[in-house]
Each structure stands twice: as structure tokens, then as C-alpha cells.
Amino acid sequence: MSRAYAGTDHVTLTPPEPQDFEGKGLAIVSFAYKPDLDEEGRLALACLRRFGGEHDRYLLVPQGMTPAFDVSDFRVRELAPDNLAGVETYNALMLSGFFYGLFRSYDAILIYQTDCLMLGGGFEPWVKAGWSYVGAPWFDRSGRPKSVGNGGFSLRRPADCLRVLESDRADLTGLTVPGLRHFAGLKHAGVLLGGLDRAQKRDDGRPLAQRFLGDFARPEDEFWSHYAPVFDAKWKLPAPMQACRFAAESFGPEVVRLNGGALPLGVHAWRRHDAEFWLDRLKALGIAAEG
């Protein structure tokens, strides 16, 4: 299904006042839009508490909202309500410099949405590998992993994201062969070339990458997976087969098969894809919803 969003120029965000987002290594970042969690969210929380280790955990909430569930193991931080007002503002937030600037002191962050399941620990090797971005692989129509990847359960390196967003260069040789096929399938080539042309013809003081994003009406994870290399030659992505060991979204049973029977570290949108398969995995792990 095609996903379309407003470009960042068409979404209003409010940068936060300075806050104490200080730490090292990996930070796990979740979002709560309502005071309570549904069953899916409670399962996500139970999995996080099983496998999340000692990494710093942040829960970002709209200003003035008090969570009704146990957040004693989170650093709860408030953002202006217009930053968490819906899918389009979230999409723009994940493309904003101020969001990654909050976590500048960390080597990496793990985005963990409440429709995810964490199925294992051991994130340190992924952080040490130096990947700029890792998400659940997307598959082609024949069921083979083609590119990386979905942002719902994703590892991101804040310093690399900031470098892309501050880039004033573009090099189309940064497009990979899988990326070119992806663009051709979704008519992204015209979006990219048209966006760069518009960006080069106006000078509003912003870096080229941000001017391009102003008219980028696509999901944020597609930008980090396919467009970021255009703006930064150092942007580092794993191969899709490698990313199968990290996360799954669609084709969950196939991901496990490709992993030789091993579960990935996490899964996103599991209710929409292979729900019974993942519920069986949770049962085997002895995990049930909290509360």
C-alpha cells in the first residue's frame, strides 16, 4: 500500500526547550499519545522489560499528559502537543534536526513504537557495527528481502542523521540498484529529481537536504533507507539479509526461516502481519500483556 504524507514545509512542529537527554551508548525511545495503553501496547511494554536490558529508556509524551501505566523505568519527557498530534506530525518529527539533536550524546537510538514486540536482547553488536540506520527489511513481490527498512522498530545513529539533515550536497550515485528499482516502482525518481531541482532554484538559508524534505511527501523511513545516501556518502546501511536478523515487519515466518529459525530482535506491526505466528512466539517465550 502506498503511503503519502505532507512534506515537512507543510507540518508545524515546536522545538522543545533544552532538556536532559544525556547518556551514552544506546537509548530506547518510545512514544505515548494517550494516558493508557491498549493490549498491544502492554505487550510491547512487557517485551521491552524482558529484553531491553539496562539501556536508557525514554517515553516521549504530549505536554501536560500523565501516563496512567507504570513508567518508573522510563525517563518521561514532554514535547509540545503539535509534535505528537498524529501520523503526519510524527513523520515530520522523525525528519527533524531537533529530534536527533536531543539524543546527540548517544551513539544510537532504538525507535520502539507501541505496536512492536522486542523478541531478544543483544543490541550492542548492532551499535558497534556503526550502521547509520537499520529497520525491518522490505520484501519484493516474490518474497525476497529487497531493501532496508521500516522505521517502527529501527536503530538510528543521531550523529549520522544530523549530518544528513545538515548536508548541502547531493550525489545521485548514492542510489543503489535496489533503491533505483524501488524508485522506479513508486515513481520516486521523478519526486527526487523534481525535489532537487526545486531545492536548487530557491535559497532560503536551509541545507539542501532540508529543502528537499520540505516537499518530500513520503514516509520518513523511506528517506533514511533510500534517499539519505544521496546527501551523505558516509551513510551506512546493512544488506537486507543482515537486517533480517535485526527486525521483521511483513513476511515474519520467512524472516525467521532466513535466520535459520532464530527470531529477529524485534517485529513491527505484528497485528497486521502474521499475528498468530507472533502470538505463538510470545507464548513460547512466556510473555503476556502487563496490567
PDB file of C-alpha atoms in Angstrom:
ATOM      1  CA  MET A   1       0.000   0.000   0.000  1.00  0.00           C
ATOM      2  CA  SER A   2       1.346   3.418  -0.964  1.00  0.00           C
ATOM      3  CA  ARG A   3       1.938   5.736   1.974  1.00  0.00           C
ATOM      4  CA  ALA A   4       1.731   9.505   1.411  1.00  0.00           C
ATOM      5  CA  TYR A   5       2.458  12.310   3.871  1.00  0.00           C
ATOM      6  CA  ALA A   6       2.847  16.056   3.780  1.00  0.00           C
ATOM      7  CA  GLY A   7       6.341  17.423   3.214  1.00  0.00           C
ATOM      8  CA  THR A   8       7.989  18.980   6.242  1.00  0.00           C
ATOM      9  CA  ASP A   9       7.247  22.509   4.982  1.00  0.00           C
ATOM     10  CA  HIS A  10       3.550  21.738   5.429  1.00  0.00           C
ATOM     11  CA  VAL A  11       3.717  20.462   9.028  1.00  0.00           C
ATOM     12  CA  THR A  12       4.151  22.688  12.081  1.00  0.00           C
ATOM     13  CA  LEU A  13       6.473  21.418  14.814  1.00  0.00           C
ATOM     14  CA  THR A  14       7.547  23.159  18.015  1.00  0.00           C
ATOM     15  CA  PRO A  15      11.176  22.551  19.048  1.00  0.00           C
ATOM     16  CA  PRO A  16      11.428  21.760  22.768  1.00  0.00           C
ATOM     17  CA  GLU A  17      13.201  23.748  25.414  1.00  0.00           C
ATOM     18  CA  PRO A  18      16.592  22.256  26.385  1.00  0.00           C
ATOM     19  CA  GLN A  19      16.097  19.004  28.289  1.00  0.00           C
ATOM     20  CA  ASP A  20      18.338  16.436  29.953  1.00  0.00           C
ATOM     21  CA  PHE A  21      18.540  13.830  27.194  1.00  0.00           C
ATOM     22  CA  GLU A  22      22.069  12.931  28.255  1.00  0.00           C
ATOM     23  CA  GLY A  23      23.663   9.490  28.170  1.00  0.00           C
ATOM     24  CA  LYS A  24      25.939   7.095  26.331  1.00  0.00           C
ATOM     25  CA  GLY A  25      25.619   4.010  24.169  1.00  0.00           C
ATOM     26  CA  LEU A  26      22.067   3.117  23.173  1.00  0.00           C
ATOM     27  CA  ALA A  27      18.838   4.829  24.199  1.00  0.00           C
ATOM     28  CA  ILE A  28      15.435   3.206  23.614  1.00  0.00           C
ATOM     29  CA  VAL A  29      12.818   5.761  22.573  1.00  0.00           C
ATOM     30  CA  SER A  30       9.062   5.150  22.756  1.00  0.00           C
ATOM     31  CA  PHE A  31       6.030   7.396  22.358  1.00  0.00           C
ATOM     32  CA  ALA A  32       2.701   7.579  24.208  1.00  0.00           C
ATOM     33  CA  TYR A  33      -0.112   9.644  22.741  1.00  0.00           C
ATOM     34  CA  LYS A  34      -2.801   8.707  25.273  1.00  0.00           C
ATOM     35  CA  PRO A  35      -2.597   8.190  29.060  1.00  0.00           C
ATOM     36  CA  ASP A  36      -3.235   4.454  28.913  1.00  0.00           C
ATOM     37  CA  LEU A  37      -2.050   1.583  26.723  1.00  0.00           C
ATOM     38  CA  ASP A  38      -4.176  -0.920  24.830  1.00  0.00           C
ATOM     39  CA  GLU A  39      -3.357  -4.630  24.913  1.00  0.00           C
ATOM     40  CA  GLU A  40      -0.932  -4.243  22.030  1.00  0.00           C
ATOM     41  CA  GLY A  41       0.928  -1.522  23.914  1.00  0.00           C
ATOM     42  CA  ARG A  42       1.011  -3.573  27.105  1.00  0.00           C
ATOM     43  CA  LEU A  43       2.563  -6.462  25.206  1.00  0.00           C
ATOM     44  CA  ALA A  44       5.163  -4.084  23.769  1.00  0.00           C
ATOM     45  CA  LEU A  45       5.968  -2.904  27.289  1.00  0.00           C
ATOM     46  CA  ALA A  46       6.224  -6.454  28.651  1.00  0.00           C
ATOM     47  CA  CYS A  47       8.637  -7.398  25.859  1.00  0.00           C
ATOM     48  CA  LEU A  48      10.718  -4.293  26.441  1.00  0.00           C
ATOM     49  CA  ARG A  49      11.013  -5.095  30.130  1.00  0.00           C
ATOM     50  CA  ARG A  50      12.073  -8.644  29.320  1.00  0.00           C
ATOM     51  CA  PHE A  51      14.740  -7.839  26.739  1.00  0.00           C
ATOM     52  CA  GLY A  52      15.529  -4.112  26.967  1.00  0.00           C
ATOM     53  CA  GLY A  53      18.466  -4.557  29.318  1.00  0.00           C
ATOM     54  CA  GLU A  54      19.962  -1.608  31.159  1.00  0.00           C
ATOM     55  CA  HIS A  55      19.775   0.837  28.271  1.00  0.00           C
ATOM     56  CA  ASP A  56      18.292   4.261  28.994  1.00  0.00           C
ATOM     57  CA  ARG A  57      14.598   4.345  28.110  1.00  0.00           C
ATOM     58  CA  TYR A  58      12.745   7.470  27.092  1.00  0.00           C
ATOM     59  CA  LEU A  59       8.997   7.885  26.824  1.00  0.00           C
ATOM     60  CA  LEU A  60       8.013  10.986  24.866  1.00  0.00           C
ATOM     61  CA  VAL A  61       4.524  12.288  25.649  1.00  0.00           C
ATOM     62  CA  PRO A  62       2.466  15.385  24.778  1.00  0.00           C
ATOM     63  CA  GLN A  63       2.968  18.224  27.223  1.00  0.00           C
ATOM     64  CA  GLY A  64       0.550  18.002  30.139  1.00  0.00           C
ATOM     65  CA  MET A  65      -0.261  14.300  29.711  1.00  0.00           C
ATOM     66  CA  THR A  66       0.379  11.981  32.667  1.00  0.00           C
ATOM     67  CA  PRO A  67       0.744   8.285  31.751  1.00  0.00           C
ATOM     68  CA  ALA A  68      -1.660   6.022  33.626  1.00  0.00           C
ATOM     69  CA  PHE A  69       0.654   2.999  33.375  1.00  0.00           C
ATOM     70  CA  ASP A  70       3.892   2.231  35.199  1.00  0.00           C
ATOM     71  CA  VAL A  71       6.697   4.405  33.802  1.00  0.00           C
ATOM     72  CA  SER A  72       9.122   4.050  36.698  1.00  0.00           C
ATOM     73  CA  ASP A  73      11.817   2.622  34.414  1.00  0.00           C
ATOM     74  CA  PHE A  74      11.468   5.391  31.806  1.00  0.00           C
ATOM     75  CA  ARG A  75      12.738   8.914  31.546  1.00  0.00           C
ATOM     76  CA  VAL A  76       9.440  10.601  30.697  1.00  0.00           C
ATOM     77  CA  ARG A  77       9.940  13.749  28.636  1.00  0.00           C
ATOM     78  CA  GLU A  78       7.301  16.123  27.310  1.00  0.00           C
ATOM     79  CA  LEU A  79       7.110  17.541  23.801  1.00  0.00           C
ATOM     80  CA  ALA A  80       4.729  20.217  22.573  1.00  0.00           C
ATOM     81  CA  PRO A  81       1.390  18.588  21.637  1.00  0.00           C
ATOM     82  CA  ASP A  82       1.706  19.615  17.990  1.00  0.00           C
ATOM     83  CA  ASN A  83       4.777  17.352  17.714  1.00  0.00           C
ATOM     84  CA  LEU A  84       2.684  14.284  18.584  1.00  0.00           C
ATOM     85  CA  ALA A  85      -0.648  15.188  17.026  1.00  0.00           C
ATOM     86  CA  GLY A  86      -0.867  12.345  14.504  1.00  0.00           C
ATOM     87  CA  VAL A  87       0.959  10.316  11.891  1.00  0.00           C
ATOM     88  CA  GLU A  88       1.951  13.323   9.767  1.00  0.00           C
ATOM     89  CA  THR A  89       3.491  15.234  12.666  1.00  0.00           C
ATOM     90  CA  TYR A  90       5.282  12.080  13.837  1.00  0.00           C
ATOM     91  CA  ASN A  91       6.587  11.596  10.303  1.00  0.00           C
ATOM     92  CA  ALA A  92       7.907  15.166  10.236  1.00  0.00           C
ATOM     93  CA  LEU A  93       9.378  14.749  13.740  1.00  0.00           C
ATOM     94  CA  MET A  94      11.438  11.776  12.515  1.00  0.00           C
ATOM     95  CA  LEU A  95      12.854  14.036   9.786  1.00  0.00           C
ATOM     96  CA  SER A  96      13.661  16.966  12.075  1.00  0.00           C
ATOM     97  CA  GLY A  97      17.088  18.004  13.241  1.00  0.00           C
ATOM     98  CA  PHE A  98      15.866  18.967  16.691  1.00  0.00           C
ATOM     99  CA  PHE A  99      14.649  15.409  17.392  1.00  0.00           C
ATOM    100  CA  TYR A 100      18.045  13.830  16.684  1.00  0.00           C
ATOM    101  CA  GLY A 101      19.760  16.727  18.430  1.00  0.00           C
ATOM    102  CA  LEU A 102      18.010  15.721  21.665  1.00  0.00           C
ATOM    103  CA  PHE A 103      19.907  12.417  21.580  1.00  0.00           C
ATOM    104  CA  ARG A 104      23.176  13.800  20.273  1.00  0.00           C
ATOM    105  CA  SER A 105      25.185  12.356  23.198  1.00  0.00           C
ATOM    106  CA  TYR A 106      24.095   8.764  22.426  1.00  0.00           C
ATOM    107  CA  ASP A 107      25.814   6.502  19.923  1.00  0.00           C
ATOM    108  CA  ALA A 108      22.438   5.220  18.725  1.00  0.00           C
ATOM    109  CA  ILE A 109      18.736   5.237  19.489  1.00  0.00           C
ATOM    110  CA  LEU A 110      16.219   2.435  19.072  1.00  0.00           C
ATOM    111  CA  ILE A 111      12.788   3.644  17.979  1.00  0.00           C
ATOM    112  CA  TYR A 112      10.317   1.310  19.662  1.00  0.00           C
ATOM    113  CA  GLN A 113       6.713   2.069  18.784  1.00  0.00           C
ATOM    114  CA  THR A 114       3.932   0.558  20.864  1.00  0.00           C
ATOM    115  CA  ASP A 115       2.881  -1.735  18.003  1.00  0.00           C
ATOM    116  CA  CYS A 116       6.240  -3.518  18.268  1.00  0.00           C
ATOM    117  CA  LEU A 117       7.466  -6.610  20.064  1.00  0.00           C
ATOM    118  CA  MET A 118      11.017  -6.920  21.338  1.00  0.00           C
ATOM    119  CA  LEU A 119      11.992 -10.570  20.986  1.00  0.00           C
ATOM    120  CA  GLY A 120      15.608 -10.584  22.118  1.00  0.00           C
ATOM    121  CA  GLY A 121      18.456  -8.563  23.564  1.00  0.00           C
ATOM    122  CA  GLY A 122      21.953  -8.072  22.279  1.00  0.00           C
ATOM    123  CA  PHE A 123      21.779  -4.657  20.636  1.00  0.00           C
ATOM    124  CA  GLU A 124      25.404  -3.792  21.378  1.00  0.00           C
ATOM    125  CA  PRO A 125      26.872  -5.512  18.280  1.00  0.00           C
ATOM    126  CA  TRP A 126      24.470  -3.537  16.091  1.00  0.00           C
ATOM    127  CA  VAL A 127      25.524  -0.304  17.736  1.00  0.00           C
ATOM    128  CA  LYS A 128      29.227  -1.156  17.469  1.00  0.00           C
ATOM    129  CA  ALA A 129      28.826  -2.050  13.778  1.00  0.00           C
ATOM    130  CA  GLY A 130      28.317   1.637  13.088  1.00  0.00           C
ATOM    131  CA  TRP A 131      25.170   1.373  10.983  1.00  0.00           C
ATOM    132  CA  SER A 132      23.555   4.730  10.344  1.00  0.00           C
ATOM    133  CA  TYR A 133      20.096   3.162  10.120  1.00  0.00           C
ATOM    134  CA  VAL A 134      18.666  -0.342  10.452  1.00  0.00           C
ATOM    135  CA  GLY A 135      14.999  -1.244  10.043  1.00  0.00           C
ATOM    136  CA  ALA A 136      12.934  -4.293   9.170  1.00  0.00           C
ATOM    137  CA  PRO A 137      13.589  -5.235   5.521  1.00  0.00           C
ATOM    138  CA  TRP A 138      11.031  -4.591   2.823  1.00  0.00           C
ATOM    139  CA  PHE A 139      10.302  -7.535   0.523  1.00  0.00           C
ATOM    140  CA  ASP A 140       9.653  -7.734  -3.195  1.00  0.00           C
ATOM    141  CA  ARG A 141       6.615  -9.440  -4.670  1.00  0.00           C
ATOM    142  CA  SER A 142       8.397 -12.764  -4.858  1.00  0.00           C
ATOM    143  CA  GLY A 143       9.002 -12.742  -1.095  1.00  0.00           C
ATOM    144  CA  ARG A 144      12.675 -11.834  -1.097  1.00  0.00           C
ATOM    145  CA  PRO A 145      14.115  -9.049   1.090  1.00  0.00           C
ATOM    146  CA  LYS A 146      14.960  -6.128  -1.199  1.00  0.00           C
ATOM    147  CA  SER A 147      15.909  -3.134   0.966  1.00  0.00           C
ATOM    148  CA  VAL A 148      16.182  -1.693   4.484  1.00  0.00           C
ATOM    149  CA  GLY A 149      13.778  -0.860   6.045  1.00  0.00           C
ATOM    150  CA  ASN A 150      10.735   0.018   8.183  1.00  0.00           C
ATOM    151  CA  GLY A 151      11.130   2.641  10.907  1.00  0.00           C
ATOM    152  CA  GLY A 152       8.732   1.361  13.582  1.00  0.00           C
ATOM    153  CA  PHE A 153      11.451  -0.770  15.181  1.00  0.00           C
ATOM    154  CA  SER A 154      14.652   0.835  13.978  1.00  0.00           C
ATOM    155  CA  LEU A 155      18.174   1.646  15.075  1.00  0.00           C
ATOM    156  CA  ARG A 156      19.396   5.151  14.169  1.00  0.00           C
ATOM    157  CA  ARG A 157      22.664   6.937  14.746  1.00  0.00           C
ATOM    158  CA  PRO A 158      21.815  10.546  15.738  1.00  0.00           C
ATOM    159  CA  ALA A 159      25.157  11.983  14.594  1.00  0.00           C
ATOM    160  CA  ASP A 160      24.694  10.460  11.137  1.00  0.00           C
ATOM    161  CA  CYS A 161      21.084  11.643  10.875  1.00  0.00           C
ATOM    162  CA  LEU A 162      22.157  15.172  11.779  1.00  0.00           C
ATOM    163  CA  ARG A 163      24.953  15.048   9.211  1.00  0.00           C
ATOM    164  CA  VAL A 164      22.427  14.142   6.506  1.00  0.00           C
ATOM    165  CA  LEU A 165      19.974  16.845   7.552  1.00  0.00           C
ATOM    166  CA  GLU A 166      22.747  19.437   7.520  1.00  0.00           C
ATOM    167  CA  SER A 167      24.038  18.343   4.104  1.00  0.00           C
ATOM    168  CA  ASP A 168      24.253  20.860   1.292  1.00  0.00           C
ATOM    169  CA  ARG A 169      25.365  18.310  -1.305  1.00  0.00           C
ATOM    170  CA  ALA A 170      23.594  15.715  -3.423  1.00  0.00           C
ATOM    171  CA  ASP A 171      25.107  12.915  -5.458  1.00  0.00           C
ATOM    172  CA  LEU A 172      22.736  10.645  -7.360  1.00  0.00           C
ATOM    173  CA  THR A 173      25.414   7.941  -7.491  1.00  0.00           C
ATOM    174  CA  GLY A 174      24.389   7.329  -3.874  1.00  0.00           C
ATOM    175  CA  LEU A 175      21.343   5.468  -5.184  1.00  0.00           C
ATOM    176  CA  THR A 176      21.817   1.700  -5.002  1.00  0.00           C
ATOM    177  CA  VAL A 177      20.427  -0.761  -7.544  1.00  0.00           C
ATOM    178  CA  PRO A 178      17.680  -1.915  -5.114  1.00  0.00           C
ATOM    179  CA  GLY A 179      16.966   1.727  -4.445  1.00  0.00           C
ATOM    180  CA  LEU A 180      16.626   2.506  -8.149  1.00  0.00           C
ATOM    181  CA  ARG A 181      14.160  -0.329  -8.542  1.00  0.00           C
ATOM    182  CA  HIS A 182      12.237   0.944  -5.551  1.00  0.00           C
ATOM    183  CA  PHE A 183      12.086   4.456  -7.005  1.00  0.00           C
ATOM    184  CA  ALA A 184      11.005   3.142 -10.390  1.00  0.00           C
ATOM    185  CA  GLY A 185       8.243   1.081  -8.791  1.00  0.00           C
ATOM    186  CA  LEU A 186       6.857   4.025  -6.816  1.00  0.00           C
ATOM    187  CA  LYS A 187       7.770   6.765  -9.298  1.00  0.00           C
ATOM    188  CA  HIS A 188      10.268   8.099  -6.785  1.00  0.00           C
ATOM    189  CA  ALA A 189      12.754   9.082  -9.434  1.00  0.00           C
ATOM    190  CA  GLY A 190      10.550  11.969 -10.525  1.00  0.00           C
ATOM    191  CA  VAL A 191       9.999  13.036  -6.918  1.00  0.00           C
ATOM    192  CA  LEU A 192      13.736  13.040  -6.250  1.00  0.00           C
ATOM    193  CA  LEU A 193      14.794  14.876  -9.391  1.00  0.00           C
ATOM    194  CA  GLY A 194      11.950  17.359  -9.131  1.00  0.00           C
ATOM    195  CA  GLY A 195      12.685  17.980  -5.472  1.00  0.00           C
ATOM    196  CA  LEU A 196      16.359  18.598  -6.101  1.00  0.00           C
ATOM    197  CA  ASP A 197      15.546  20.931  -8.982  1.00  0.00           C
ATOM    198  CA  ARG A 198      13.196  22.992  -6.812  1.00  0.00           C
ATOM    199  CA  ALA A 199      15.669  22.994  -3.946  1.00  0.00           C
ATOM    200  CA  GLN A 200      18.494  24.246  -6.158  1.00  0.00           C
ATOM    201  CA  LYS A 201      16.345  27.055  -7.517  1.00  0.00           C
ATOM    202  CA  ARG A 202      15.499  28.625  -4.181  1.00  0.00           C
ATOM    203  CA  ASP A 203      17.726  29.874  -1.407  1.00  0.00           C
ATOM    204  CA  ASP A 204      16.074  30.130   1.984  1.00  0.00           C
ATOM    205  CA  GLY A 205      19.194  29.532   4.034  1.00  0.00           C
ATOM    206  CA  ARG A 206      18.459  25.872   4.796  1.00  0.00           C
ATOM    207  CA  PRO A 207      20.735  22.982   3.790  1.00  0.00           C
ATOM    208  CA  LEU A 208      19.815  21.219   0.578  1.00  0.00           C
ATOM    209  CA  ALA A 209      18.579  18.084   2.378  1.00  0.00           C
ATOM    210  CA  GLN A 210      16.068  20.086   4.402  1.00  0.00           C
ATOM    211  CA  ARG A 211      14.883  22.000   1.365  1.00  0.00           C
ATOM    212  CA  PHE A 212      14.309  18.697  -0.397  1.00  0.00           C
ATOM    213  CA  LEU A 213      12.375  17.327   2.587  1.00  0.00           C
ATOM    214  CA  GLY A 214      10.091  20.351   2.512  1.00  0.00           C
ATOM    215  CA  ASP A 215       8.330  18.812  -0.497  1.00  0.00           C
ATOM    216  CA  PHE A 216       9.014  15.161   0.316  1.00  0.00           C
ATOM    217  CA  ALA A 217       5.523  13.661   0.642  1.00  0.00           C
ATOM    218  CA  ARG A 218       6.725  10.186   1.577  1.00  0.00           C
ATOM    219  CA  PRO A 219       7.256   8.199   4.802  1.00  0.00           C
ATOM    220  CA  GLU A 220      10.292   9.126   6.841  1.00  0.00           C
ATOM    221  CA  ASP A 221      11.713   5.600   6.811  1.00  0.00           C
ATOM    222  CA  GLU A 222      11.883   5.694   3.011  1.00  0.00           C
ATOM    223  CA  PHE A 223      14.038   8.800   3.273  1.00  0.00           C
ATOM    224  CA  TRP A 224      16.512   7.214   5.675  1.00  0.00           C
ATOM    225  CA  SER A 225      16.527   3.938   3.732  1.00  0.00           C
ATOM    226  CA  HIS A 226      16.832   5.243   0.176  1.00  0.00           C
ATOM    227  CA  TYR A 227      17.473   8.961  -0.010  1.00  0.00           C
ATOM    228  CA  ALA A 228      19.922   9.659   2.804  1.00  0.00           C
ATOM    229  CA  PRO A 229      22.849   8.161   0.801  1.00  0.00           C
ATOM    230  CA  VAL A 230      22.220  10.805  -1.870  1.00  0.00           C
ATOM    231  CA  PHE A 231      23.009  13.508   0.681  1.00  0.00           C
ATOM    232  CA  ASP A 232      25.816  11.750   2.584  1.00  0.00           C
ATOM    233  CA  ALA A 233      28.365   9.372   1.098  1.00  0.00           C
ATOM    234  CA  LYS A 234      29.177   8.066   4.614  1.00  0.00           C
ATOM    235  CA  TRP A 235      25.615   6.910   5.310  1.00  0.00           C
ATOM    236  CA  LYS A 236      25.910   3.214   6.236  1.00  0.00           C
ATOM    237  CA  LEU A 237      23.139   0.633   5.753  1.00  0.00           C
ATOM    238  CA  PRO A 238      23.261  -3.134   6.250  1.00  0.00           C
ATOM    239  CA  ALA A 239      22.272  -5.533   3.493  1.00  0.00           C
ATOM    240  CA  PRO A 240      18.621  -6.653   3.625  1.00  0.00           C
ATOM    241  CA  MET A 241      19.639 -10.192   4.603  1.00  0.00           C
ATOM    242  CA  GLN A 242      21.657  -8.795   7.518  1.00  0.00           C
ATOM    243  CA  ALA A 243      18.694  -6.690   8.611  1.00  0.00           C
ATOM    244  CA  CYS A 244      16.535  -9.834   8.790  1.00  0.00           C
ATOM    245  CA  ARG A 245      18.457 -10.694  11.934  1.00  0.00           C
ATOM    246  CA  PHE A 246      17.524  -7.335  13.392  1.00  0.00           C
ATOM    247  CA  ALA A 247      13.800  -6.946  12.733  1.00  0.00           C
ATOM    248  CA  ALA A 248      10.740  -8.056  10.802  1.00  0.00           C
ATOM    249  CA  GLU A 249       7.502  -6.478   9.704  1.00  0.00           C
ATOM    250  CA  SER A 250       5.828  -8.327   6.823  1.00  0.00           C
ATOM    251  CA  PHE A 251       6.892 -11.880   5.884  1.00  0.00           C
ATOM    252  CA  GLY A 252       7.600 -12.767   9.521  1.00  0.00           C
ATOM    253  CA  PRO A 253       7.793 -16.551   9.018  1.00  0.00           C
ATOM    254  CA  GLU A 254      10.095 -16.020   6.032  1.00  0.00           C
ATOM    255  CA  VAL A 255      12.377 -13.779   8.104  1.00  0.00           C
ATOM    256  CA  VAL A 256      12.672 -16.497  10.750  1.00  0.00           C
ATOM    257  CA  ARG A 257      13.364 -19.091   8.054  1.00  0.00           C
ATOM    258  CA  LEU A 258      16.075 -16.913   6.525  1.00  0.00           C
ATOM    259  CA  ASN A 259      17.578 -16.591  10.010  1.00  0.00           C
ATOM    260  CA  GLY A 260      17.858 -20.363  10.312  1.00  0.00           C
ATOM    261  CA  GLY A 261      14.981 -20.497  12.774  1.00  0.00           C
ATOM    262  CA  ALA A 262      16.224 -17.687  15.014  1.00  0.00           C
ATOM    263  CA  LEU A 263      13.915 -14.828  15.921  1.00  0.00           C
ATOM    264  CA  PRO A 264      14.894 -11.282  14.995  1.00  0.00           C
ATOM    265  CA  LEU A 265      15.425  -8.824  17.839  1.00  0.00           C
ATOM    266  CA  GLY A 266      12.055  -7.231  17.168  1.00  0.00           C
ATOM    267  CA  VAL A 267       8.976  -7.047  14.993  1.00  0.00           C
ATOM    268  CA  HIS A 268       6.812  -4.082  13.968  1.00  0.00           C
ATOM    269  CA  ALA A 269       3.079  -4.027  13.145  1.00  0.00           C
ATOM    270  CA  TRP A 270       2.745  -7.662  14.121  1.00  0.00           C
ATOM    271  CA  ARG A 271      -1.052  -7.445  14.428  1.00  0.00           C
ATOM    272  CA  ARG A 272      -1.287  -6.550  10.728  1.00  0.00           C
ATOM    273  CA  HIS A 273       1.151  -9.228   9.596  1.00  0.00           C
ATOM    274  CA  ASP A 274       1.199 -12.833  10.818  1.00  0.00           C
ATOM    275  CA  ALA A 275      -0.464 -12.141  14.176  1.00  0.00           C
ATOM    276  CA  GLU A 276      -0.978 -15.800  15.116  1.00  0.00           C
ATOM    277  CA  PHE A 277       2.622 -16.615  14.233  1.00  0.00           C
ATOM    278  CA  TRP A 278       3.938 -13.921  16.573  1.00  0.00           C
ATOM    279  CA  LEU A 279       1.453 -14.764  19.339  1.00  0.00           C
ATOM    280  CA  ASP A 280       2.789 -18.326  19.240  1.00  0.00           C
ATOM    281  CA  ARG A 281       6.336 -16.944  19.592  1.00  0.00           C
ATOM    282  CA  LEU A 282       5.281 -14.849  22.595  1.00  0.00           C
ATOM    283  CA  LYS A 283       3.657 -17.888  24.188  1.00  0.00           C
ATOM    284  CA  ALA A 284       6.875 -19.850  23.751  1.00  0.00           C
ATOM    285  CA  LEU A 285       8.771 -17.002  25.391  1.00  0.00           C
ATOM    286  CA  GLY A 286       6.287 -16.878  28.273  1.00  0.00           C
ATOM    287  CA  ILE A 287       5.329 -13.240  27.673  1.00  0.00           C
ATOM    288  CA  ALA A 288       1.844 -11.845  28.337  1.00  0.00           C
ATOM    289  CA  ALA A 289       0.419  -8.321  28.375  1.00  0.00           C
ATOM    290  CA  GLU A 290       1.019  -6.359  31.573  1.00  0.00           C
ATOM    291  CA  GLY A 291      -1.826  -4.945  33.687  1.00  0.00           C
TER     292      GLY A 291
END
